[in-house]
PDB file of C-alpha atoms and ligand atoms in Angstrom:
ATOM      1  CA  MET H  41     103.822-105.418  53.990  1.00 52.00           C
ATOM      2  CA  GLU H  42     103.725-109.149  53.268  1.00 51.00           C
ATOM      3  CA  LYS H  43     102.218-108.394  49.854  1.00 54.00           C
ATOM      4  CA  ILE H  44     105.352-106.569  48.721  1.00 58.00           C
ATOM      5  CA  PHE H  45     107.580-109.570  49.429  1.00 60.00           C
ATOM      6  CA  GLY H  46     106.044-112.744  48.163  1.00 55.00           C
ATOM      7  CA  ARG H  47     109.152-114.849  48.444  1.00 69.00           C
ATOM      8  CA  PRO H  48     110.211-115.724  51.986  1.00 81.00           C
ATOM      9  CA  ILE H  49     113.544-117.546  51.976  1.00 88.00           C
ATOM     10  CA  VAL H  50     113.357-118.553  55.598  1.00 87.00           C
ATOM     11  CA  THR H  51     109.957-118.975  57.237  1.00 85.00           C
ATOM     12  CA  GLN H  52     109.272-117.999  60.836  1.00 87.00           C
ATOM     13  CA  GLU H  53     108.972-121.687  61.778  1.00 91.00           C
ATOM     14  CA  ASP H  54     112.346-122.626  60.244  1.00 93.00           C
ATOM     15  CA  MET H  55     113.943-119.613  61.850  1.00 94.00           C
ATOM     16  CA  LYS H  56     112.663-120.522  65.296  1.00 96.00           C
ATOM     17  CA  ARG H  57     113.818-124.126  64.938  1.00 97.00           C
ATOM     18  CA  ARG H  58     117.318-123.106  63.868  1.00 98.00           C
ATOM     19  CA  ILE H  59     117.684-120.428  66.541  1.00 98.00           C
ATOM     20  CA  ASP H  60     116.654-122.911  69.233  1.00 98.00           C
ATOM     21  CA  GLU H  61     119.370-125.269  67.945  1.00 98.00           C
ATOM     22  CA  LEU H  62     121.966-122.485  68.005  1.00 98.00           C
ATOM     23  CA  GLY H  63     120.882-121.525  71.522  1.00 98.00           C
ATOM     24  CA  ARG H  64     121.320-125.062  72.808  1.00 98.00           C
ATOM     25  CA  GLN H  65     124.709-125.396  71.138  1.00 98.00           C
ATOM     26  CA  ILE H  66     125.948-122.060  72.511  1.00 98.00           C
ATOM     27  CA  ALA H  67     124.669-122.829  76.036  1.00 98.00           C
ATOM     28  CA  SER H  68     126.584-126.101  75.952  1.00 98.00           C
ATOM     29  CA  ASP H  69     129.767-124.660  74.413  1.00 98.00           C
ATOM     30  CA  TYR H  70     129.896-121.825  76.965  1.00 98.00           C
ATOM     31  CA  ALA H  71     128.968-123.816  80.064  1.00 97.00           C
ATOM     32  CA  GLY H  72     130.908-122.463  83.047  1.00 96.00           C
ATOM     33  CA  ARG H  73     132.282-119.497  81.074  1.00 97.00           C
ATOM     34  CA  ASN H  74     131.644-115.745  81.319  1.00 95.00           C
ATOM     35  CA  LEU H  75     129.552-115.226  78.213  1.00 98.00           C
ATOM     36  CA  ILE H  76     128.824-111.740  77.020  1.00 98.00           C
ATOM     37  CA  LEU H  77     126.537-111.527  74.023  1.00 98.00           C
ATOM     38  CA  VAL H  78     127.401-108.503  71.884  1.00 98.00           C
ATOM     39  CA  GLY H  79     124.714-107.439  69.424  1.00 98.00           C
ATOM     40  CA  ILE H  80     125.793-105.560  66.327  1.00 98.00           C
ATOM     41  CA  LEU H  81     123.140-102.949  65.660  1.00 97.00           C
ATOM     42  CA  LYS H  82     121.016-102.153  63.967  1.00 96.00           C
ATOM     43  CA  GLY H  83     120.629-105.270  61.847  1.00 96.00           C
ATOM     44  CA  ALA H  84     121.023-107.890  64.580  1.00 98.00           C
ATOM     45  CA  PHE H  85     118.251-106.651  66.880  1.00 98.00           C
ATOM     46  CA  ALA H  86     115.588-109.207  65.948  1.00 97.00           C
ATOM     47  CA  PHE H  87     117.928-112.195  65.786  1.00 98.00           C
ATOM     48  CA  TYR H  88     119.637-111.093  68.990  1.00 98.00           C
ATOM     49  CA  ALA H  89     116.413-110.951  70.984  1.00 98.00           C
ATOM     50  CA  ASP H  90     115.405-114.453  69.906  1.00 98.00           C
ATOM     51  CA  LEU H  91     118.886-115.949  70.238  1.00 98.00           C
ATOM     52  CA  ALA H  92     119.459-114.535  73.742  1.00 98.00           C
ATOM     53  CA  ARG H  93     116.231-116.150  74.932  1.00 98.00           C
ATOM     54  CA  ALA H  94     117.161-119.467  73.298  1.00 98.00           C
ATOM     55  CA  ILE H  95     120.411-119.643  75.299  1.00 98.00           C
ATOM     56  CA  ARG H  96     119.353-121.206  78.597  1.00 97.00           C
ATOM     57  CA  ALA H  97     122.498-120.241  80.476  1.00 96.00           C
ATOM     58  CA  PRO H  98     123.815-117.204  82.362  1.00 97.00           C
ATOM     59  CA  LEU H  99     125.012-114.396  80.117  1.00 98.00           C
ATOM     60  CA  ARG H 100     125.400-110.651  79.978  1.00 98.00           C
ATOM     61  CA  VAL H 101     124.064-108.492  77.155  1.00 98.00           C
ATOM     62  CA  ASP H 102     125.712-105.568  75.413  1.00 98.00           C
ATOM     63  CA  PHE H 103     125.481-103.785  72.084  1.00 98.00           C
ATOM     64  CA  LEU H 104     127.467-101.705  69.675  1.00 98.00           C
ATOM     65  CA  VAL H 105     126.483 -99.783  66.586  1.00 97.00           C
ATOM     66  CA  VAL H 106     128.466 -99.860  63.363  1.00 95.00           C
ATOM     67  CA  THR H 107     128.032 -98.096  60.078  1.00 89.00           C
ATOM     68  CA  SER H 108     129.697 -98.957  56.839  1.00 78.00           C
ATOM     69  CA  TYR H 109     130.319 -96.373  54.204  1.00 70.00           C
ATOM     70  CA  GLY H 110     131.823 -96.434  50.756  1.00 55.00           C
ATOM     71  CA  SER H 111     130.505 -98.848  48.158  1.00 51.00           C
ATOM     72  CA  LYS H 112     129.903-102.366  49.416  1.00 52.00           C
ATOM     73  CA  ALA H 113     131.397-103.469  46.112  1.00 46.00           C
ATOM     74  CA  LYS H 114     134.889-102.351  47.129  1.00 47.00           C
ATOM     75  CA  THR H 115     137.204-103.813  49.716  1.00 48.00           C
ATOM     76  CA  THR H 116     138.008-100.202  50.609  1.00 55.00           C
ATOM     77  CA  GLY H 117     134.511 -99.915  52.132  1.00 68.00           C
ATOM     78  CA  LYS H 118     135.130 -98.604  55.641  1.00 85.00           C
ATOM     79  CA  VAL H 119     133.459 -99.818  58.798  1.00 91.00           C
ATOM     80  CA  LYS H 120     133.142 -97.531  61.780  1.00 92.00           C
ATOM     81  CA  MET H 121     131.932 -98.111  65.329  1.00 95.00           C
ATOM     82  CA  VAL H 122     129.600 -95.214  66.100  1.00 95.00           C
ATOM     83  CA  THR H 123     128.440 -96.457  69.512  1.00 97.00           C
ATOM     84  CA  ASP H 124     130.709 -98.521  71.739  1.00 97.00           C
ATOM     85  CA  LEU H 125     130.002-101.221  74.313  1.00 98.00           C
ATOM     86  CA  THR H 126     129.119-100.248  77.876  1.00 97.00           C
ATOM     87  CA  GLU H 127     130.733-103.335  79.471  1.00 95.00           C
ATOM     88  CA  ASP H 128     134.405-104.090  80.009  1.00 97.00           C
ATOM     89  CA  ILE H 129     135.143-107.263  78.038  1.00 98.00           C
ATOM     90  CA  LYS H 130     138.608-107.956  79.468  1.00 98.00           C
ATOM     91  CA  GLY H 131     138.822-111.631  80.412  1.00 98.00           C
ATOM     92  CA  GLN H 132     135.276-112.266  79.152  1.00 98.00           C
ATOM     93  CA  ASP H 133     134.026-114.694  76.529  1.00 98.00           C
ATOM     94  CA  VAL H 134     132.627-112.456  73.820  1.00 98.00           C
ATOM     95  CA  LEU H 135     130.149-113.734  71.272  1.00 98.00           C
ATOM     96  CA  LEU H 136     129.443-111.239  68.508  1.00 98.00           C
ATOM     97  CA  VAL H 137     125.916-111.500  67.133  1.00 98.00           C
ATOM     98  CA  GLU H 138     125.538-110.312  63.552  1.00 98.00           C
ATOM     99  CA  ASP H 139     122.610-110.362  61.120  1.00 97.00           C
ATOM    100  CA  ILE H 140     124.578-111.351  58.018  1.00 97.00           C
ATOM    101  CA  VAL H 141     128.202-111.827  56.999  1.00 97.00           C
ATOM    102  CA  ASP H 142     128.645-110.617  53.450  1.00 95.00           C
ATOM    103  CA  SER H 143     132.117-109.342  52.421  1.00 94.00           C
ATOM    104  CA  GLY H 144     133.433-110.093  55.914  1.00 96.00           C
ATOM    105  CA  LEU H 145     134.643-106.519  56.474  1.00 95.00           C
ATOM    106  CA  THR H 146     132.444-105.778  59.477  1.00 96.00           C
ATOM    107  CA  VAL H 147     133.385-108.950  61.316  1.00 97.00           C
ATOM    108  CA  GLN H 148     137.069-108.520  60.543  1.00 96.00           C
ATOM    109  CA  TYR H 149     137.031-104.939  61.828  1.00 96.00           C
ATOM    110  CA  LEU H 150     135.166-105.785  65.032  1.00 97.00           C
ATOM    111  CA  VAL H 151     137.233-108.846  65.910  1.00 98.00           C
ATOM    112  CA  LYS H 152     140.399-106.823  65.385  1.00 97.00           C
ATOM    113  CA  THR H 153     139.161-103.831  67.396  1.00 97.00           C
ATOM    114  CA  LEU H 154     137.676-105.776  70.317  1.00 98.00           C
ATOM    115  CA  SER H 155     140.611-108.213  70.561  1.00 98.00           C
ATOM    116  CA  LYS H 156     142.776-105.301  71.714  1.00 98.00           C
ATOM    117  CA  ARG H 157     140.692-105.190  74.910  1.00 98.00           C
ATOM    118  CA  LYS H 158     141.945-108.654  75.857  1.00 98.00           C
ATOM    119  CA  PRO H 159     138.778-110.724  76.053  1.00 98.00           C
ATOM    120  CA  ARG H 160     139.368-114.351  77.017  1.00 98.00           C
ATOM    121  CA  SER H 161     137.798-115.394  73.721  1.00 98.00           C
ATOM    122  CA  ILE H 162     135.942-113.786  70.847  1.00 98.00           C
ATOM    123  CA  LYS H 163     133.656-115.653  68.485  1.00 98.00           C
ATOM    124  CA  VAL H 164     131.039-114.813  65.892  1.00 98.00           C
ATOM    125  CA  CYS H 165     127.449-115.941  65.485  1.00 98.00           C
ATOM    126  CA  ALA H 166     125.612-114.801  62.352  1.00 98.00           C
ATOM    127  CA  LEU H 167     122.040-115.557  61.395  1.00 98.00           C
ATOM    128  CA  LEU H 168     123.015-115.546  57.732  1.00 98.00           C
ATOM    129  CA  SER H 169     126.129-115.936  55.646  1.00 97.00           C
ATOM    130  CA  LYS H 170     126.701-115.353  51.946  1.00 97.00           C
ATOM    131  CA  PRO H 171     129.927-117.306  51.341  1.00 95.00           C
ATOM    132  CA  GLU H 172     130.062-116.397  47.639  1.00 95.00           C
ATOM    133  CA  ARG H 173     130.386-112.712  48.520  1.00 93.00           C
ATOM    134  CA  ARG H 174     133.333-113.036  50.871  1.00 94.00           C
ATOM    135  CA  LYS H 175     136.285-110.697  50.266  1.00 94.00           C
ATOM    136  CA  ILE H 176     137.991-111.463  53.540  1.00 94.00           C
ATOM    137  CA  ALA H 177     138.195-114.989  54.908  1.00 95.00           C
ATOM    138  CA  VAL H 178     136.675-114.452  58.331  1.00 96.00           C
ATOM    139  CA  LYS H 179     135.789-117.238  60.726  1.00 97.00           C
ATOM    140  CA  VAL H 180     132.085-117.426  61.502  1.00 98.00           C
ATOM    141  CA  ASP H 181     131.752-119.861  64.386  1.00 98.00           C
ATOM    142  CA  TYR H 182     127.966-120.213  64.357  1.00 98.00           C
ATOM    143  CA  VAL H 183     125.839-119.725  61.227  1.00 98.00           C
ATOM    144  CA  GLY H 184     122.052-119.909  61.106  1.00 98.00           C
ATOM    145  CA  PHE H 185     121.688-120.283  57.352  1.00 97.00           C
ATOM    146  CA  GLU H 186     124.004-120.026  54.361  1.00 97.00           C
ATOM    147  CA  ILE H 187     122.215-118.232  51.564  1.00 95.00           C
ATOM    148  CA  SER H 188     122.960-117.524  47.915  1.00 92.00           C
ATOM    149  CA  ASN H 189     123.953-114.241  46.429  1.00 90.00           C
ATOM    150  CA  LYS H 190     120.634-112.378  46.841  1.00 89.00           C
ATOM    151  CA  TYR H 191     119.688-109.204  48.665  1.00 91.00           C
ATOM    152  CA  VAL H 192     117.454-110.059  51.605  1.00 93.00           C
ATOM    153  CA  VAL H 193     115.339-107.979  53.956  1.00 93.00           C
ATOM    154  CA  GLY H 194     113.269-108.501  57.075  1.00 93.00           C
ATOM    155  CA  TYR H 195     113.901-109.855  60.547  1.00 94.00           C
ATOM    156  CA  GLY H 196     116.249-106.938  61.252  1.00 96.00           C
ATOM    157  CA  LEU H 197     117.756-106.546  57.782  1.00 95.00           C
ATOM    158  CA  ASP H 198     117.005-103.421  55.837  1.00 93.00           C
ATOM    159  CA  TYR H 199     116.866-101.925  52.411  1.00 90.00           C
ATOM    160  CA  GLN H 200     117.532 -98.199  52.839  1.00 89.00           C
ATOM    161  CA  GLN H 201     116.516 -98.463  56.502  1.00 91.00           C
ATOM    162  CA  GLN H 202     113.107 -99.965  55.715  1.00 90.00           C
ATOM    163  CA  TYR H 203     111.637-103.458  56.157  1.00 91.00           C
ATOM    164  CA  ARG H 204     113.552-104.346  59.322  1.00 94.00           C
ATOM    165  CA  ASN H 205     110.240-105.191  61.018  1.00 93.00           C
ATOM    166  CA  LEU H 206     109.146-107.762  58.434  1.00 91.00           C
ATOM    167  CA  PRO H 207     108.701-110.872  60.593  1.00 90.00           C
ATOM    168  CA  TYR H 208     110.451-113.227  58.155  1.00 90.00           C
ATOM    169  CA  LEU H 209     113.325-113.071  55.675  1.00 93.00           C
ATOM    170  CA  ALA H 210     112.507-112.289  52.084  1.00 91.00           C
ATOM    171  CA  VAL H 211     114.395-111.749  48.857  1.00 90.00           C
ATOM    172  CA  LEU H 212     114.127-108.265  47.422  1.00 81.00           C
ATOM    173  CA  ASP H 213     113.840-109.146  43.770  1.00 75.00           C
ATOM    174  CA  GLN H 214     114.131-105.630  42.386  1.00 73.00           C
ATOM    175  CA  VAL H 215     117.445-105.101  44.130  1.00 76.00           C
ATOM    176  CA  ASP H 216     120.750-106.682  43.163  1.00 76.00           C
ATOM    177  CA  GLU H 217     123.244-108.248  45.591  1.00 73.00           C
ATOM    178  CA  GLU H 218     124.930-104.876  46.145  1.00 76.00           C
ATOM    179  CA  GLY H 219     121.644-103.362  47.229  1.00 76.00           C
ATOM    180  CA  ARG H 220     121.229-101.450  43.945  1.00 77.00           C
ATOM    181  CA  LYS H 221     117.820-101.108  42.396  1.00 75.00           C
ATOM    182  CA  SER H 222     117.666-102.934  39.057  1.00 66.00           C
TER     183      SER H 222
HETATM  184  P1  IMP J1747     129.982-107.076  55.394  1.00 93.49           P
HETATM  185  O1  IMP J1747     130.766-106.119  56.215  1.00 93.49           O
HETATM  186  O2  IMP J1747     130.175-106.863  53.919  1.00 93.49           O
HETATM  187  O3  IMP J1747     130.159-108.525  55.794  1.00 93.49           O
HETATM  188  O4  IMP J1747     128.473-106.681  55.549  1.00 93.49           O
HETATM  189  C1  IMP J1747     127.745-106.904  56.672  1.00 93.49           C
HETATM  190  C2  IMP J1747     126.575-105.940  56.708  1.00 93.49           C
HETATM  191  O5  IMP J1747     126.060-105.619  55.402  1.00 93.49           O
HETATM  192  C3  IMP J1747     125.442-106.618  57.424  1.00 93.49           C
HETATM  193  O6  IMP J1747     125.523-106.408  58.812  1.00 93.49           O
HETATM  194  C4  IMP J1747     124.231-105.974  56.799  1.00 93.49           C
HETATM  195  O7  IMP J1747     123.914-104.797  57.509  1.00 93.49           O
HETATM  196  C5  IMP J1747     124.650-105.595  55.397  1.00 93.49           C
HETATM  197  N1  IMP J1747     124.137-106.572  54.405  1.00 93.49           N
HETATM  198  C6  IMP J1747     124.851-107.462  53.687  1.00 93.49           C
HETATM  199  N2  IMP J1747     124.061-108.197  52.875  1.00 93.49           N
HETATM  200  C7  IMP J1747     122.800-107.753  53.110  1.00 93.49           C
HETATM  201  C8  IMP J1747     121.503-108.145  52.578  1.00 93.49           C
HETATM  202  O8  IMP J1747     121.329-109.048  51.739  1.00 93.49           O
HETATM  203  N3  IMP J1747     120.439-107.443  53.061  1.00 93.49           N
HETATM  204  C9  IMP J1747     120.551-106.453  54.000  1.00 93.49           C
HETATM  205  N4  IMP J1747     121.729-106.076  54.510  1.00 93.49           N
HETATM  206  C10 IMP J1747     122.839-106.724  54.074  1.00 93.49           C
HETATM  207 MG1   MG J1748     123.077-103.139  57.862  1.00 93.49          MG
END
């Protein structure tokens, strides 16, 4: 699999270092709070597993599954929650864990939807952010790496549901930033 993607943009060593930093920061920021770490599946699974173990503090885990449909190129692209949380988040400190913030639509939708359940706080932690692609100005409280306008796969991120198990992040050269084959 490594042969197909010769260009890692973040190595496994850099990733581990950054995730350990994020974990320490989050543990300190949430000291004495009721942290519930909400993983946004499927893309966040790899980052989530590493981040959760880097946070040396009490927390609860939960997950939800979203799908987006419609062209990613349009702001009319719709996001839908297809599997909901199992925990009640009322009064809890929710930290959403996302693989990548691109247009901002997914984060905007989830913050809006989950805020109605009256958590004490709701924040966002994303492994990656592509600021140039933003269509909605969403607040991303913790960012692993800001990357340029390239389509990336691996470490949870897919291209047509493949490559999520690549152990590092790589640029898919043959695919443009919308995920279209060029
Ligand atoms: P947004 O709603 O436009 O911010 O998109 C967020 C979702 O789009 C992420 O959770 C990813 O699933 C997907 N996505 C955005 N950019 C990439 C990429 O470069 N590679 C793989 N998936 C991506
Ligand atoms: Mg995805």
